[in-house]
PDB file of C-alpha atoms in Angstrom:
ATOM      1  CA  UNK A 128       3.239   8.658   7.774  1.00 84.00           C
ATOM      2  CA  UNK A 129      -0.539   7.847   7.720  1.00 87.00           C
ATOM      3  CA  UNK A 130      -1.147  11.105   6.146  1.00 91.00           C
ATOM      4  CA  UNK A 131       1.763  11.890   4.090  1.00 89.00           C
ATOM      5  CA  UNK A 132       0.852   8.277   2.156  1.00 90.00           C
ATOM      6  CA  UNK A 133      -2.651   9.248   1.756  1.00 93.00           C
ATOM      7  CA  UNK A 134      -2.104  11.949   0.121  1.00 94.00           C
ATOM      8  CA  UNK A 135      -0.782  12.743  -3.543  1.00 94.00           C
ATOM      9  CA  UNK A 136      -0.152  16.263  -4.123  1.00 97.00           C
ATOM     10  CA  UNK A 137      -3.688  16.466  -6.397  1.00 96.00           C
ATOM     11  CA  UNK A 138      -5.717  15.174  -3.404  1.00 96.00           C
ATOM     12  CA  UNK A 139      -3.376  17.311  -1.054  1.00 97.00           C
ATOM     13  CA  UNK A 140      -4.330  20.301  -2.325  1.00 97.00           C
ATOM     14  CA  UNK A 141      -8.065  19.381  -2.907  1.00 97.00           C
ATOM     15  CA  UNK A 142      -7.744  18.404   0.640  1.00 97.00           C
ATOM     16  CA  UNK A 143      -6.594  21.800   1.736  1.00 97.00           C
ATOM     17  CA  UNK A 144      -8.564  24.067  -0.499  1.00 97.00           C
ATOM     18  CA  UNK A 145     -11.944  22.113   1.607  1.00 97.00           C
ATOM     19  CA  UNK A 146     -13.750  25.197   3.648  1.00 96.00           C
ATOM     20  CA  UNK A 147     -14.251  23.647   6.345  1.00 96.00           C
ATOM     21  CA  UNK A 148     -14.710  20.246   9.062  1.00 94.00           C
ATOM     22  CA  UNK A 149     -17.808  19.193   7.077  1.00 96.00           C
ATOM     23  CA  UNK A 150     -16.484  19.522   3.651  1.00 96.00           C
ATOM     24  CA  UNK A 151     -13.417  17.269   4.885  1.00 96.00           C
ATOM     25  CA  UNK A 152     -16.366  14.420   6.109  1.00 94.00           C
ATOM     26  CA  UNK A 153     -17.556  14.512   2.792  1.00 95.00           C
ATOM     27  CA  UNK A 154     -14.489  14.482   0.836  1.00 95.00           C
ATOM     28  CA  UNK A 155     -13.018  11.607   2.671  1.00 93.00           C
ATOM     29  CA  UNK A 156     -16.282   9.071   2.597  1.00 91.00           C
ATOM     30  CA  UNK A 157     -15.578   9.734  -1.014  1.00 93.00           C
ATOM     31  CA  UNK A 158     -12.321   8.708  -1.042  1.00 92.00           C
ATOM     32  CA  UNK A 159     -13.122   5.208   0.014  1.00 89.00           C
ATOM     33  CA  UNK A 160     -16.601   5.095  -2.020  1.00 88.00           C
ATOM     34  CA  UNK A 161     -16.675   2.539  -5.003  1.00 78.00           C
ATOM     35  CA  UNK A 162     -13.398   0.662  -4.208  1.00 70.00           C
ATOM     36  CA  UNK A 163     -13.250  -3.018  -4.266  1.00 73.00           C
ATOM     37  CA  UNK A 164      -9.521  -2.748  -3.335  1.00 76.00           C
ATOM     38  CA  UNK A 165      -8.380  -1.536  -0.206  1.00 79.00           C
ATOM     39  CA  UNK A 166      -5.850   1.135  -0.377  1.00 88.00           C
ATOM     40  CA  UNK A 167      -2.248  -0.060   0.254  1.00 91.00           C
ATOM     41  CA  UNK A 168       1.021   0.761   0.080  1.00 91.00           C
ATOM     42  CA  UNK A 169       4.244  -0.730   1.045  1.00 91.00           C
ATOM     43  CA  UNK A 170       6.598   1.053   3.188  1.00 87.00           C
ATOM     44  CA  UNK A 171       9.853   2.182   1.985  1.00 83.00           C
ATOM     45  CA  UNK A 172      13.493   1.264   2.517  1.00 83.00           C
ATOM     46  CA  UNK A 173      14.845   3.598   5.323  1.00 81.00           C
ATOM     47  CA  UNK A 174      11.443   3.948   6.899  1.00 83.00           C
ATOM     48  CA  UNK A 175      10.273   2.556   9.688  1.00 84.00           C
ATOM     49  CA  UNK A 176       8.991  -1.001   9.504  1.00 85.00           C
ATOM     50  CA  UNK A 177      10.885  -1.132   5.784  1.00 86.00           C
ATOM     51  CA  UNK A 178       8.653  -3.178   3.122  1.00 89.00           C
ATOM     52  CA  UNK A 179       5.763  -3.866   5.448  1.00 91.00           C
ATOM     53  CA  UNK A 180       1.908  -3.218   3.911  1.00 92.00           C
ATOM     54  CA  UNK A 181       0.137  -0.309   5.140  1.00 93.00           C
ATOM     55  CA  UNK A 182      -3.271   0.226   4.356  1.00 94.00           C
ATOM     56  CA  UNK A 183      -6.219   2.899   4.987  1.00 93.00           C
ATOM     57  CA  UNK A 184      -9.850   1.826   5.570  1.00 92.00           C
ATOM     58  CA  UNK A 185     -12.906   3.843   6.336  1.00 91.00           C
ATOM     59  CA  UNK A 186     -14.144   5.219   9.498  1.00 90.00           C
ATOM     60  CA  UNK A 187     -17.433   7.424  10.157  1.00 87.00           C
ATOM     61  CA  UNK A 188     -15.433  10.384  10.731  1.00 92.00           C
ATOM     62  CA  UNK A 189     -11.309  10.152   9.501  1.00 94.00           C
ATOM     63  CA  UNK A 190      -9.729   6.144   8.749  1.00 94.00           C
ATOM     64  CA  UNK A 191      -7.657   3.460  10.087  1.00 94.00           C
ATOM     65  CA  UNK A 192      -3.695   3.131   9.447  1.00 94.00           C
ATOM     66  CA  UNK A 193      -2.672  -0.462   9.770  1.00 94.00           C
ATOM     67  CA  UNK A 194       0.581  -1.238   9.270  1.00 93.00           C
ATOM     68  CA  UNK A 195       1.192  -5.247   9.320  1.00 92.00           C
ATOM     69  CA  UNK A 196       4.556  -5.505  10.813  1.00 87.00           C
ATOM     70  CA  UNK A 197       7.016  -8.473  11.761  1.00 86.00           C
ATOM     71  CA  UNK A 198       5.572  -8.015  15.317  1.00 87.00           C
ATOM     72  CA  UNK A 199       2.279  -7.826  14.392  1.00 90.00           C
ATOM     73  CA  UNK A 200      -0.386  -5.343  13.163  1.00 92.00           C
ATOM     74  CA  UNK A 201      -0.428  -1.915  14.311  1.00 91.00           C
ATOM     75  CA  UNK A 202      -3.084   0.516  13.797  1.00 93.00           C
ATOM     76  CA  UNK A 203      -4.367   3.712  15.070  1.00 93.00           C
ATOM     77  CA  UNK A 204      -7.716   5.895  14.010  1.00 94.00           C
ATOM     78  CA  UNK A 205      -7.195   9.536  11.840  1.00 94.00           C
ATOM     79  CA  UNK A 206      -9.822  11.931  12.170  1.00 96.00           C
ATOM     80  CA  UNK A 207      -9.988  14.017   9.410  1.00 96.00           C
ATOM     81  CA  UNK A 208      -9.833  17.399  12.021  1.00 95.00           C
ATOM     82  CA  UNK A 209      -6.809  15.671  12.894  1.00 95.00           C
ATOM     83  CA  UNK A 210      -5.463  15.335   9.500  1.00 95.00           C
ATOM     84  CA  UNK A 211      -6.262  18.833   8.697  1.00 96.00           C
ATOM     85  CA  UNK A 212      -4.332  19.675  11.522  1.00 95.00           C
ATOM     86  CA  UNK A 213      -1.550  18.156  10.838  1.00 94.00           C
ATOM     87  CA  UNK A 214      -0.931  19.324   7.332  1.00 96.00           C
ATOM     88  CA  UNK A 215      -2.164  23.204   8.713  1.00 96.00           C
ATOM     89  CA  UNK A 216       0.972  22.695  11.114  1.00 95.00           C
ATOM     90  CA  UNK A 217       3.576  22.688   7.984  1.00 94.00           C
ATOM     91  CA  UNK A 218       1.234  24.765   5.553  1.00 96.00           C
ATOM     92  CA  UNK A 219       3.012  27.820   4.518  1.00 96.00           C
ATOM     93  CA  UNK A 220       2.034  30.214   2.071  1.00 97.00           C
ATOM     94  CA  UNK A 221       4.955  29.656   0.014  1.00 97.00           C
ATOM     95  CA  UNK A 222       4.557  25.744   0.027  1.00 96.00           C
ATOM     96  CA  UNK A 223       0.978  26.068  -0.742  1.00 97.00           C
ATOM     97  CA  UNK A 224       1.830  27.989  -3.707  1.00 97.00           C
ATOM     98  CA  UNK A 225       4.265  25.520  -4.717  1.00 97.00           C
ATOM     99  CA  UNK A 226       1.874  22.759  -4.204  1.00 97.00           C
ATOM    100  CA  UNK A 227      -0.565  24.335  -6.449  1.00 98.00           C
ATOM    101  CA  UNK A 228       1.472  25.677  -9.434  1.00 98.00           C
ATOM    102  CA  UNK A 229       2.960  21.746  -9.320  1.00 97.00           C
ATOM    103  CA  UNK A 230      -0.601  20.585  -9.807  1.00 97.00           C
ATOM    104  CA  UNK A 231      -1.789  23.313 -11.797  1.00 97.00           C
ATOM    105  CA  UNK A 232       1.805  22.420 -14.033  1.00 97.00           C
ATOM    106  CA  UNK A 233       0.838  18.095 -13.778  1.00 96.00           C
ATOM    107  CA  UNK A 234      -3.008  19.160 -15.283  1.00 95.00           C
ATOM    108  CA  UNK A 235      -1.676  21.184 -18.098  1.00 94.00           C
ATOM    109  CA  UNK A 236       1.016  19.032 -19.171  1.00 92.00           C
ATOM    110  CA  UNK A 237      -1.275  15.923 -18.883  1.00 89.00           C
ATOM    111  CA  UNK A 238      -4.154  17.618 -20.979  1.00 88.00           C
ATOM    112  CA  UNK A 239      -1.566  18.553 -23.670  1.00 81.00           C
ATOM    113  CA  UNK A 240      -0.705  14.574 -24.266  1.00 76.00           C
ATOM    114  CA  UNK A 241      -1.369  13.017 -27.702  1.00 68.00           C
ATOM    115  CA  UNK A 242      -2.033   9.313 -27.133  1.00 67.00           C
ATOM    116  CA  UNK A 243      -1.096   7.975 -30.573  1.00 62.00           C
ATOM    117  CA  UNK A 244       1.339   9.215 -33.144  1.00 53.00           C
ATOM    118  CA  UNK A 245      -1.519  10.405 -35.614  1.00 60.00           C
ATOM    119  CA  UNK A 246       1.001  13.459 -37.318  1.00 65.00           C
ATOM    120  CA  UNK A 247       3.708  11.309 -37.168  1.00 66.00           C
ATOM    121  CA  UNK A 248       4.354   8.690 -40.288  1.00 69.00           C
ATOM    122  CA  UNK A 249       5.412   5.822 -37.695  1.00 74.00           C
ATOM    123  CA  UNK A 250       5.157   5.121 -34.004  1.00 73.00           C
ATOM    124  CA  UNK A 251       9.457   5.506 -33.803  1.00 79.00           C
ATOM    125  CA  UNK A 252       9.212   9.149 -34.717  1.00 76.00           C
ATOM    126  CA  UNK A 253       6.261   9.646 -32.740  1.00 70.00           C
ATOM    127  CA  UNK A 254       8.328   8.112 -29.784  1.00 76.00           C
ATOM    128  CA  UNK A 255      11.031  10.328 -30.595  1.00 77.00           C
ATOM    129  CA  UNK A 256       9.717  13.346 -31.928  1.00 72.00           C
ATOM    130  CA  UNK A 257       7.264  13.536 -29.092  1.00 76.00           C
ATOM    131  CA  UNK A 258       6.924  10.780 -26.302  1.00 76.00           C
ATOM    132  CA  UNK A 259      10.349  11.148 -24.568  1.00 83.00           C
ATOM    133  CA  UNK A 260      10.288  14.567 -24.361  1.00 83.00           C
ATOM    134  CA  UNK A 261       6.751  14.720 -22.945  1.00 83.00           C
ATOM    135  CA  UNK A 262       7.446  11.429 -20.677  1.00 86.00           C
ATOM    136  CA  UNK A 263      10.850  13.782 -19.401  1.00 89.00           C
ATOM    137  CA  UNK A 264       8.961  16.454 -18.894  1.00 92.00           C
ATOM    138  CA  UNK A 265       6.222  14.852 -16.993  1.00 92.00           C
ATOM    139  CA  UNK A 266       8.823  13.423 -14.468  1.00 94.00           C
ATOM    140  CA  UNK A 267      10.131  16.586 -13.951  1.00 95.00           C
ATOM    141  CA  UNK A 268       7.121  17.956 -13.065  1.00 96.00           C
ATOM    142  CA  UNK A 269       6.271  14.974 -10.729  1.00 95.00           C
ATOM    143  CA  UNK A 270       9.184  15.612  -8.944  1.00 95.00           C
ATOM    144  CA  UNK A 271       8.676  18.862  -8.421  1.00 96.00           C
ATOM    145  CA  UNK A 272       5.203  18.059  -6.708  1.00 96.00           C
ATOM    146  CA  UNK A 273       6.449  15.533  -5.118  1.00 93.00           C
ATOM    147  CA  UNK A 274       8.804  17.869  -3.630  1.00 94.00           C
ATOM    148  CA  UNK A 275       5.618  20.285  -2.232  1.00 95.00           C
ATOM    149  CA  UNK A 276       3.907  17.412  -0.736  1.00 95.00           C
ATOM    150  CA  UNK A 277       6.819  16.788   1.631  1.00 92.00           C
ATOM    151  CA  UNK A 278       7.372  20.077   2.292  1.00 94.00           C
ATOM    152  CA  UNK A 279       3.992  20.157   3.968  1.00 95.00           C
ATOM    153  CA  UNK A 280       3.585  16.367   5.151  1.00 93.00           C
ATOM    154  CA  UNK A 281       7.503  15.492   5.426  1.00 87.00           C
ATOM    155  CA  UNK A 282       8.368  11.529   5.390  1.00 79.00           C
ATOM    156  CA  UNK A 283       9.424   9.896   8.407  1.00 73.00           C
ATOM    157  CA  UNK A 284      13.031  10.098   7.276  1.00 65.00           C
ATOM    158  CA  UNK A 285      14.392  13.409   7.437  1.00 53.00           C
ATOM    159  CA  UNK A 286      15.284  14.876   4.001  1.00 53.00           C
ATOM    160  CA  UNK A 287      15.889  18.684   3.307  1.00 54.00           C
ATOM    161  CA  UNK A 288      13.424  21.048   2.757  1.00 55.00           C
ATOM    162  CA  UNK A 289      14.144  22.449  -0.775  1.00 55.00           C
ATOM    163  CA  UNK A 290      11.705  25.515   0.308  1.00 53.00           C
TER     164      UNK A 290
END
């Protein structure tokens, strides 16, 4: 779970496209340079430890995965090699080209947004002519990488594989 939540499938496949141990040192200082914030997330219902705060914080070579629990805080050190591992264990070729058309298809349809309704004569048609179908469409999409991140990092509750 402390690398499944890390990731989103952008960062997944930037992750996996690294050439090599050195490149993934690099790439994960910067993930943690220039935030105030820590990074958090809660956990979800039907996972373990339902609701409880998780967070990732720096370490020389990977990060730390606390989870704050009812019976007190767990955590546990990731090495990046480890991480890289992990993911290599599920990484097929045909999930890896699902992960990156899904990315590929998220970048596109992001770059193609208009954020005001500047052809349209009021902000209703805009919403209508325009907005829902775009805000549909990006959901779709979402899903759909969504869907090739936990094909390759599955959550901690078992759900089908759709590939």
């Amino acid at each position: 779970m402390a690398v499944r939540d890390f990731f989103t499938p952008a960062t997944l496949k930037e992750f996996i496209d690294l050439p090599d141990h050195l490149a993934r040192l690099r790439w994960g200082a910067r993930q943690f340079e220039g935030d105030d914030r820590p990074r958090t997330v809660r956990r979800l219902e039907g996972e373990p430890d339902a609701g409880c705060l998780t967070q990732w914080s720096p370490s020389p070579s990977g990060f730390v995965y606390e989870v704050e629990a009812p019976a007190g805080t767990r955590s546990g050190l990731m090495m990046w090699h480890d991480v890289h591992t992990v993911i290599e264990r599920r990484l097929t070729p045909v999930r890896y080209g699902a992960l990156c058309e899904a990315v590929e298809a998220i970048a596109a349809h992001d770059a193609a947004y208009i954020p005001c309704p500047v052809p349209f004569r009021t902000p209703e048609i805009w919403e209508a002519a325009f907005h829902r179908a775009w805000a549909r469409r990006s959901s779709e999409l979402a899903l759909r990488a969504s869907a090739a991140l936990d094909a390759i990092c599955p959550a901690a509750v078992a759900q089908p594989a759709l590939f």
